[in-house]
Short mmCIF file of C-alpha atoms in Angstrom, two decimals:
data_model
loop_
_atom_site.label_atom_id
_atom_site.label_comp_id
_atom_site.label_asym_id
_atom_site.label_seq_id
_atom_site.Cartn_x
_atom_site.Cartn_y
_atom_site.Cartn_z
CA MET O 1 -38.88 11.33 32.73
CA PHE O 2 -35.96 8.90 32.71
CA ARG O 3 -36.85 5.22 32.72
CA LEU O 4 -33.99 2.89 33.42
CA ASP O 5 -35.57 -0.20 31.81
CA ASN O 6 -36.11 1.67 28.56
CA ALA O 7 -32.64 3.15 28.60
CA ILE O 8 -31.03 -0.25 29.16
CA GLU O 9 -33.24 -1.85 26.51
CA ASN O 10 -32.20 0.80 23.96
CA TRP O 11 -28.57 0.36 24.87
CA LYS O 12 -28.88 -3.43 24.38
CA GLN O 13 -30.62 -2.98 21.04
CA GLN O 14 -27.75 -0.82 19.82
CA LEU O 15 -25.25 -3.51 20.78
CA LEU O 16 -27.30 -6.33 19.31
CA GLN O 17 -28.00 -4.46 16.08
CA HIS O 18 -25.19 -6.15 14.21
CA GLN O 19 -26.05 -9.53 15.71
CA THR O 20 -22.50 -10.43 16.58
CA MET O 21 -23.06 -11.22 20.25
CA THR O 22 -24.55 -14.20 22.04
CA ALA O 23 -27.15 -13.82 24.79
CA ALA O 24 -24.44 -14.72 27.32
CA ASP O 25 -22.12 -11.99 25.97
CA MET O 26 -24.92 -9.48 26.31
CA GLU O 27 -25.76 -10.57 29.84
CA GLU O 28 -22.14 -10.24 30.92
CA LEU O 29 -21.97 -6.69 29.55
CA GLN O 30 -25.28 -5.77 31.15
CA ILE O 31 -24.13 -6.99 34.56
CA HIS O 32 -20.98 -4.92 34.14
CA LEU O 33 -23.10 -1.86 33.33
CA LEU O 34 -25.27 -2.41 36.40
CA GLU O 35 -22.25 -2.85 38.69
CA GLU O 36 -20.72 0.34 37.35
CA MET O 37 -24.03 2.12 37.90
CA ASP O 38 -24.22 0.84 41.48
CA ALA O 39 -20.77 2.23 42.17
CA LEU O 40 -21.72 5.59 40.61
CA THR O 41 -25.03 5.94 42.46
CA ALA O 42 -23.18 5.18 45.68
CA THR O 43 -21.19 8.39 45.09
CA GLY O 44 -24.43 10.39 44.97
CA LEU O 45 -25.33 10.42 41.27
CA ASN O 46 -28.92 9.78 40.27
CA GLN O 47 -29.92 6.86 38.03
CA GLU O 48 -29.90 8.85 34.83
CA GLU O 49 -26.46 10.32 35.45
CA ALA O 50 -25.10 6.95 36.51
CA PHE O 51 -26.51 5.31 33.38
CA LEU O 52 -25.05 7.99 31.09
CA ILE O 53 -21.57 7.68 32.56
CA ALA O 54 -21.63 3.88 32.81
CA SER O 55 -22.83 3.40 29.22
CA ARG O 56 -20.25 5.93 28.03
CA ARG O 57 -17.50 4.00 29.80
CA MET O 58 -18.65 0.78 28.16
CA GLY O 59 -17.61 2.32 24.86
CA ASN O 60 -19.04 2.80 21.39
CA PRO O 61 -21.63 0.04 20.68
CA ASN O 62 -20.45 -0.29 17.07
CA GLU O 63 -16.84 -0.81 18.10
CA ILE O 64 -17.81 -3.34 20.76
CA SER O 65 -19.97 -5.40 18.42
CA CYS O 66 -17.17 -5.22 15.87
CA GLU O 67 -14.76 -6.73 18.41
CA PHE O 68 -17.24 -9.47 19.24
CA ALA O 69 -17.64 -10.19 15.52
CA LYS O 70 -13.95 -11.15 15.41
CA ILE O 71 -14.40 -13.91 17.97
CA ASN O 72 -17.99 -15.03 17.35
CA HIS O 73 -17.80 -16.38 13.79
CA GLY O 74 -20.13 -19.25 14.67
CA VAL O 75 -22.80 -16.91 16.00
CA ILE O 76 -22.69 -14.76 12.90
CA TRP O 77 -23.07 -17.72 10.55
CA LYS O 78 -25.84 -19.23 12.62
CA ASN O 79 -27.62 -15.91 12.36
CA ARG O 80 -27.16 -15.72 8.62
CA PHE O 81 -28.50 -19.26 8.17
CA PHE O 82 -31.46 -18.37 10.36
CA TRP O 83 -32.44 -15.50 8.08
CA MET O 84 -31.73 -17.50 4.93
CA ILE O 85 -34.11 -20.25 6.06
CA ILE O 86 -36.76 -17.68 7.04
CA GLY O 87 -36.32 -16.21 3.56
CA ILE O 88 -36.67 -19.59 1.85
CA LEU O 89 -39.89 -20.34 3.76
CA ILE O 90 -41.38 -16.93 3.01
CA LEU O 91 -40.46 -17.34 -0.66
CA GLN O 92 -42.17 -20.73 -0.68
CA MET O 93 -45.32 -19.25 0.83
CA PHE O 94 -45.35 -16.41 -1.65
CA SER O 95 -44.84 -18.68 -4.63
CA SER O 96 -47.56 -21.11 -3.63
CA CYS O 97 -49.90 -18.14 -3.16
CA ALA O 98 -48.96 -16.94 -6.62
CA SER O 99 -49.40 -20.34 -8.27
CA PHE O 100 -52.76 -20.82 -6.56
CA LEU O 101 -54.02 -17.51 -7.92
CA ALA O 102 -52.45 -18.21 -11.30
CA ARG O 103 -54.26 -21.54 -11.71
CA GLY O 104 -57.56 -19.96 -10.72
CA GLY O 105 -56.97 -17.01 -13.00
CA ALA O 106 -56.05 -19.26 -15.92
CA LEU O 107 -59.22 -21.30 -15.44
CA ILE O 108 -61.42 -18.21 -15.42
CA GLY O 109 -59.46 -16.68 -18.28
CA CYS O 110 -59.78 -19.76 -20.48
CA GLN O 111 -63.49 -19.92 -19.78
CA LEU O 112 -63.82 -16.28 -20.88
CA ILE O 113 -61.53 -16.07 -23.91
CA GLY O 114 -61.32 -19.65 -25.08
CA TRP O 115 -59.66 -22.88 -24.16
CA ASN O 116 -56.22 -23.36 -25.58
CA PRO O 117 -52.80 -24.01 -24.11
CA LEU O 118 -51.44 -20.60 -25.09
CA ASN O 119 -54.17 -18.69 -23.24
CA ALA O 120 -53.79 -20.88 -20.17
CA GLY O 121 -50.00 -20.57 -20.22
CA VAL O 122 -49.79 -16.82 -20.74
CA ILE O 123 -52.49 -15.97 -18.21
CA SER O 124 -50.99 -18.23 -15.60
CA ALA O 125 -47.46 -16.87 -16.14
CA VAL O 126 -48.56 -13.23 -16.08
CA ILE O 127 -50.58 -13.71 -12.90
CA GLN O 128 -47.75 -15.58 -11.19
CA ILE O 129 -45.17 -12.94 -11.99
CA THR O 130 -47.48 -10.06 -11.04
CA VAL O 131 -48.58 -11.61 -7.76
CA LEU O 132 -45.03 -12.53 -6.71
CA ILE O 133 -43.68 -9.08 -7.56
CA CYS O 134 -46.59 -7.42 -5.73
CA LEU O 135 -46.02 -9.62 -2.68
CA PHE O 136 -42.30 -8.80 -2.66
CA ILE O 137 -42.94 -5.09 -3.00
CA ALA O 138 -45.58 -5.20 -0.26
CA PHE O 139 -43.16 -7.16 1.93
CA TYR O 140 -40.39 -4.69 1.23
CA ILE O 141 -42.56 -1.66 2.02
CA ALA O 142 -44.28 -3.11 5.07
CA VAL O 143 -41.55 -5.11 6.74
CA VAL O 144 -38.09 -3.96 5.72
CA PRO O 145 -38.05 -0.25 6.68
CA LEU O 146 -39.51 -0.96 10.11
CA SER O 147 -37.21 -4.01 10.52
CA LEU O 148 -40.36 -5.71 11.72
CA LEU O 149 -38.94 -9.21 11.52
CA ARG O 150 -36.05 -8.28 13.76
CA LYS O 151 -38.31 -6.75 16.37
CA ILE O 152 -40.26 -9.96 16.81
CA PRO O 153 -38.46 -12.28 19.25
CA LYS O 154 -36.84 -15.14 17.34
CA LYS O 155 -38.86 -17.82 19.09
CA THR O 156 -42.15 -16.08 18.23
CA LEU O 157 -40.95 -15.63 14.67
CA ILE O 158 -40.18 -19.34 14.37
CA GLY O 159 -43.65 -20.11 15.77
CA ILE O 160 -45.33 -17.82 13.25
CA ILE O 161 -43.32 -19.28 10.39
CA ILE O 162 -44.09 -22.87 11.42
CA VAL O 163 -47.84 -22.15 11.61
CA ALA O 164 -47.76 -20.25 8.32
CA THR O 165 -45.79 -23.01 6.58
CA ALA O 166 -48.16 -25.70 7.85
CA LEU O 167 -51.19 -23.67 6.76
CA ASN O 168 -49.56 -23.01 3.43
CA PHE O 169 -48.90 -26.73 2.96
CA LEU O 170 -52.47 -27.73 3.85
CA LEU O 171 -54.16 -24.97 1.87
CA ASN O 172 -51.93 -25.56 -1.12
CA HIS O 173 -52.86 -29.20 -1.32
CA ALA O 174 -56.52 -28.51 -0.56
CA ALA O 175 -56.56 -25.90 -3.31
CA GLY O 176 -54.85 -28.28 -5.75
CA MET O 177 -57.44 -30.95 -5.07
CA GLY O 178 -60.23 -28.39 -5.28
CA TYR O 179 -59.10 -27.28 -8.73
CA ASN O 180 -58.80 -30.86 -9.94
CA ILE O 181 -62.29 -31.68 -8.70
CA LEU O 182 -63.64 -28.52 -10.29
CA ILE O 183 -62.00 -29.23 -13.64
CA ALA O 184 -63.00 -32.91 -13.64
CA ARG O 185 -66.60 -32.04 -12.86
CA PHE O 186 -67.28 -29.09 -15.08
CA PHE O 187 -64.88 -29.25 -18.00
CA SER O 188 -64.19 -31.72 -20.77
CA VAL O 189 -61.15 -33.94 -21.02
CA GLU O 190 -59.91 -31.89 -23.94
CA GLN O 191 -60.15 -28.68 -21.92
CA LEU O 192 -58.35 -30.34 -19.06
CA GLY O 193 -55.56 -31.43 -21.41
CA GLN O 194 -55.18 -27.95 -22.87
CA PHE O 195 -55.19 -26.38 -19.46
CA ALA O 196 -52.55 -28.81 -18.17
CA LEU O 197 -50.37 -28.20 -21.23
CA GLY O 198 -50.67 -24.43 -20.79
CA CYS O 199 -49.72 -24.69 -17.15
CA SER O 200 -46.64 -26.74 -18.11
CA TYR O 201 -45.62 -24.08 -20.62
CA SER O 202 -45.83 -21.35 -18.05
CA ALA O 203 -44.03 -23.48 -15.47
CA MET O 204 -41.22 -24.04 -17.97
CA GLY O 205 -41.00 -20.35 -18.81
CA LEU O 206 -40.93 -19.34 -15.17
CA SER O 207 -38.35 -21.95 -14.24
CA VAL O 208 -36.02 -20.13 -16.63
CA LEU O 209 -37.14 -16.64 -15.63
CA TRP O 210 -36.78 -16.87 -11.84
CA PRO O 211 -33.15 -18.00 -11.72
CA VAL O 212 -32.34 -15.12 -14.09
CA VAL O 213 -34.15 -12.66 -11.81
CA TRP O 214 -32.29 -13.98 -8.74
CA LEU O 215 -28.95 -13.81 -10.55
CA VAL O 216 -29.60 -10.20 -11.54
CA LEU O 217 -30.48 -9.43 -7.92
CA LEU O 218 -27.29 -11.15 -6.80
CA LEU O 219 -25.22 -9.02 -9.17
CA TRP O 220 -26.98 -5.92 -7.92
CA LEU O 221 -26.10 -6.85 -4.34
CA LEU O 222 -22.46 -7.43 -5.25
CA PRO O 223 -20.31 -5.56 -2.74
CA GLY O 224 -18.13 -2.74 -3.96
CA LYS O 225 -20.87 -0.53 -5.33
CA LYS O 226 -22.02 0.61 -1.95
CA ARG O 227 -20.14 0.38 1.30
CA ILE O 228 -21.95 -1.62 3.89
CA ALA O 229 -22.31 0.47 7.00
CA MET A 1 -0.22 10.95 31.45
CA GLU A 2 -2.53 9.15 29.03
CA ILE A 3 -1.24 5.94 27.50
CA SER A 4 -1.86 5.63 23.76
CA LYS A 5 -4.60 3.35 22.45
CA ASP A 6 -2.16 1.05 20.64
CA LEU A 7 -0.06 0.52 23.71
CA ILE A 8 -3.13 -0.21 25.80
CA ALA A 9 -4.29 -2.77 23.25
CA ALA A 10 -0.85 -4.39 23.09
CA SER A 11 -0.50 -4.66 26.86
CA ALA A 12 -4.05 -5.88 27.49
CA THR A 13 -3.38 -9.60 27.17
CA PRO A 14 -0.32 -9.81 29.46
CA LEU A 15 -2.02 -7.49 31.93
CA ILE A 16 -5.21 -9.55 32.11
CA LEU A 17 -3.27 -12.81 32.39
CA SER A 18 -1.07 -11.40 35.14
CA ILE A 19 -4.04 -10.09 37.12
CA LEU A 20 -5.74 -13.48 36.84
CA ALA A 21 -2.50 -15.17 37.91
CA GLU A 22 -3.00 -13.45 41.28
CA GLY A 23 -6.38 -15.12 41.65
CA GLU A 24 -9.73 -15.48 39.89
CA SER A 25 -11.63 -12.32 39.03
CA TYR A 26 -14.48 -10.96 36.91
CA GLY A 27 -14.72 -8.26 34.26
CA TYR A 28 -15.72 -5.30 36.37
CA ALA A 29 -13.09 -6.04 39.04
CA ILE A 30 -10.36 -6.44 36.40
CA ILE A 31 -11.15 -3.01 34.96
CA LYS A 32 -11.04 -1.44 38.42
CA GLN A 33 -7.77 -3.18 39.21
CA VAL A 34 -6.12 -1.97 36.01
CA ALA A 35 -7.25 1.58 36.76
CA ALA A 36 -5.89 1.32 40.32
CA LEU A 37 -2.58 -0.27 39.29
CA SER A 38 -1.90 2.39 36.68
CA ALA A 39 -3.22 5.19 38.91
CA GLY A 40 -5.91 5.91 36.32
CA SER A 41 -3.54 6.44 33.40
CA MET A 42 -4.61 3.24 31.62
CA GLN A 43 -8.26 3.93 30.98
CA TRP A 44 -9.79 0.95 29.21
CA THR A 45 -13.04 1.09 27.34
CA ASP A 46 -14.97 -1.31 29.56
CA GLY A 47 -16.77 -3.14 26.76
CA MET A 48 -13.52 -3.99 24.99
CA LEU A 49 -12.32 -6.16 27.86
CA TYR A 50 -14.87 -8.91 27.23
CA PRO A 51 -13.93 -9.83 23.66
CA ILE A 52 -10.32 -10.17 24.89
CA LEU A 53 -11.37 -12.37 27.81
CA HIS A 54 -13.43 -14.56 25.48
CA ARG A 55 -10.55 -14.88 23.04
CA LEU A 56 -8.16 -15.90 25.83
CA GLU A 57 -10.74 -18.43 26.95
CA SER A 58 -11.09 -19.95 23.48
CA GLN A 59 -7.29 -20.12 23.26
CA GLY A 60 -7.36 -22.16 26.45
CA LEU A 61 -5.29 -19.69 28.47
CA ILE A 62 -8.07 -18.98 30.95
CA GLU A 63 -11.34 -20.64 31.97
CA SER A 64 -14.59 -19.24 33.28
CA GLU A 65 -17.41 -20.16 35.61
CA VAL A 66 -20.71 -18.39 36.23
CA ARG A 67 -21.58 -17.98 39.90
CA THR A 68 -24.00 -15.85 41.85
CA SER A 69 -22.31 -13.07 43.80
CA ASP A 70 -23.18 -11.91 47.34
CA THR A 71 -25.34 -9.17 45.82
CA GLY A 72 -27.42 -11.83 44.06
CA ARG A 73 -26.11 -10.99 40.60
CA LYS A 74 -24.74 -13.62 38.27
CA ARG A 75 -21.07 -13.08 37.59
CA LYS A 76 -18.68 -14.78 35.25
CA TYR A 77 -15.44 -15.48 37.08
CA TYR A 78 -12.26 -16.04 35.09
CA ARG A 79 -9.38 -18.19 36.25
CA ILE A 80 -5.94 -18.73 34.73
CA ARG A 81 -4.95 -22.12 33.30
CA GLN A 82 -1.53 -23.67 33.01
CA ASP A 83 -1.09 -22.52 29.40
CA GLY A 84 -1.93 -19.01 30.59
CA THR A 85 0.85 -19.06 33.15
CA ALA A 86 3.26 -20.18 30.45
CA ALA A 87 2.02 -17.38 28.20
CA ILE A 88 2.82 -14.81 30.89
CA THR A 89 6.48 -15.90 30.86
CA ALA A 90 6.58 -15.49 27.08
CA HIS A 91 4.98 -12.03 27.34
CA GLN A 92 7.42 -11.02 30.07
CA ALA A 93 10.39 -11.95 27.88
CA GLN A 94 8.96 -9.94 24.98
CA TRP A 95 8.22 -6.83 27.01
CA GLN A 96 11.64 -7.11 28.67
CA THR A 97 13.28 -7.13 25.24
CA VAL A 98 11.27 -4.14 24.06
CA TYR A 99 12.07 -2.24 27.24
CA GLU A 100 15.80 -3.09 27.12
CA THR A 101 16.03 -2.02 23.49
CA LEU A 102 14.34 1.31 24.13
CA ARG A 103 16.47 1.90 27.21
CA LYS A 104 19.69 1.32 25.28
CA VAL A 105 18.67 3.75 22.53
CA TRP A 106 17.63 6.37 25.02
CA GLU A 107 20.81 5.96 27.10
CA THR A 108 23.10 6.43 24.08
CA LYS A 109 21.08 9.44 23.10
CA LEU A 110 21.55 10.90 26.56
CA CYS A 111 25.37 10.50 26.19
CA PHE A 112 25.30 12.74 23.13
CA ASP A 113 23.40 15.48 24.92
#
């Protein structure tokens, strides 16, 4: 059974796929499509036939969005910045998750295998790397193939991100204080010193490691290897 | 006779400007007018008209205004500006030159026949 709303929605999605058009551009094209359909139905065609012919006359969605890309540089850059900022915020959330778990893990680990800076440092670094990589892989598997982020309306997405960032900020600080209270109450000053030193070691190691990882990723993404469709 | 894609693309700007010089219009009506003027031989891809209109607008040759039509639909009406009228003259001179040149070549060729 043909449903016009669905058909028009699909058609719009195809045009918006490359994100080169503004909402006003899209509206103008949609009105054109509807006017063409009105004219066609007036000649006796049914809605489905009218839609097929009208959308065909509009032209290939890829070619149209390509033409819009040539005039809408601002829109394209705004879009890119939007996704970059979303990416930065998600990365921040992931890394504070990882460092929270790493601190906890290092505390437990030191308690189990002995208090010294090396133990604290290695455990915390290993946990941080593992958690971050796991989160990225999970994100890649769950979100990227379904293009989940794109399907959520941008305003909703911004809302979700704001709430998540605020929660992340609060929980991160609450967790930091919680750890400090825990350490101050139950462990000796010497243990605290060793733990802090170990955490600094791992922070130093990771501050070298992550830029290297991102640079490798950047090189991998270098255009030329694969043509971007 | 079908007009080639390149020629359609090349003639789009002067054609749109000249149609708007006759009075304000909107996308759908422009397409219909081009089809009528060329007796259907210049079949534009409808969607391609809008990027051209927007480019002409950003160049300051035309301006637009959104109004609600009699049918209750919002429509974006385009109107020519002074720079647009001047651009038509420039386009006319160019097309005239192209046409004259072709005509001369074809006339000499006919003499040889």
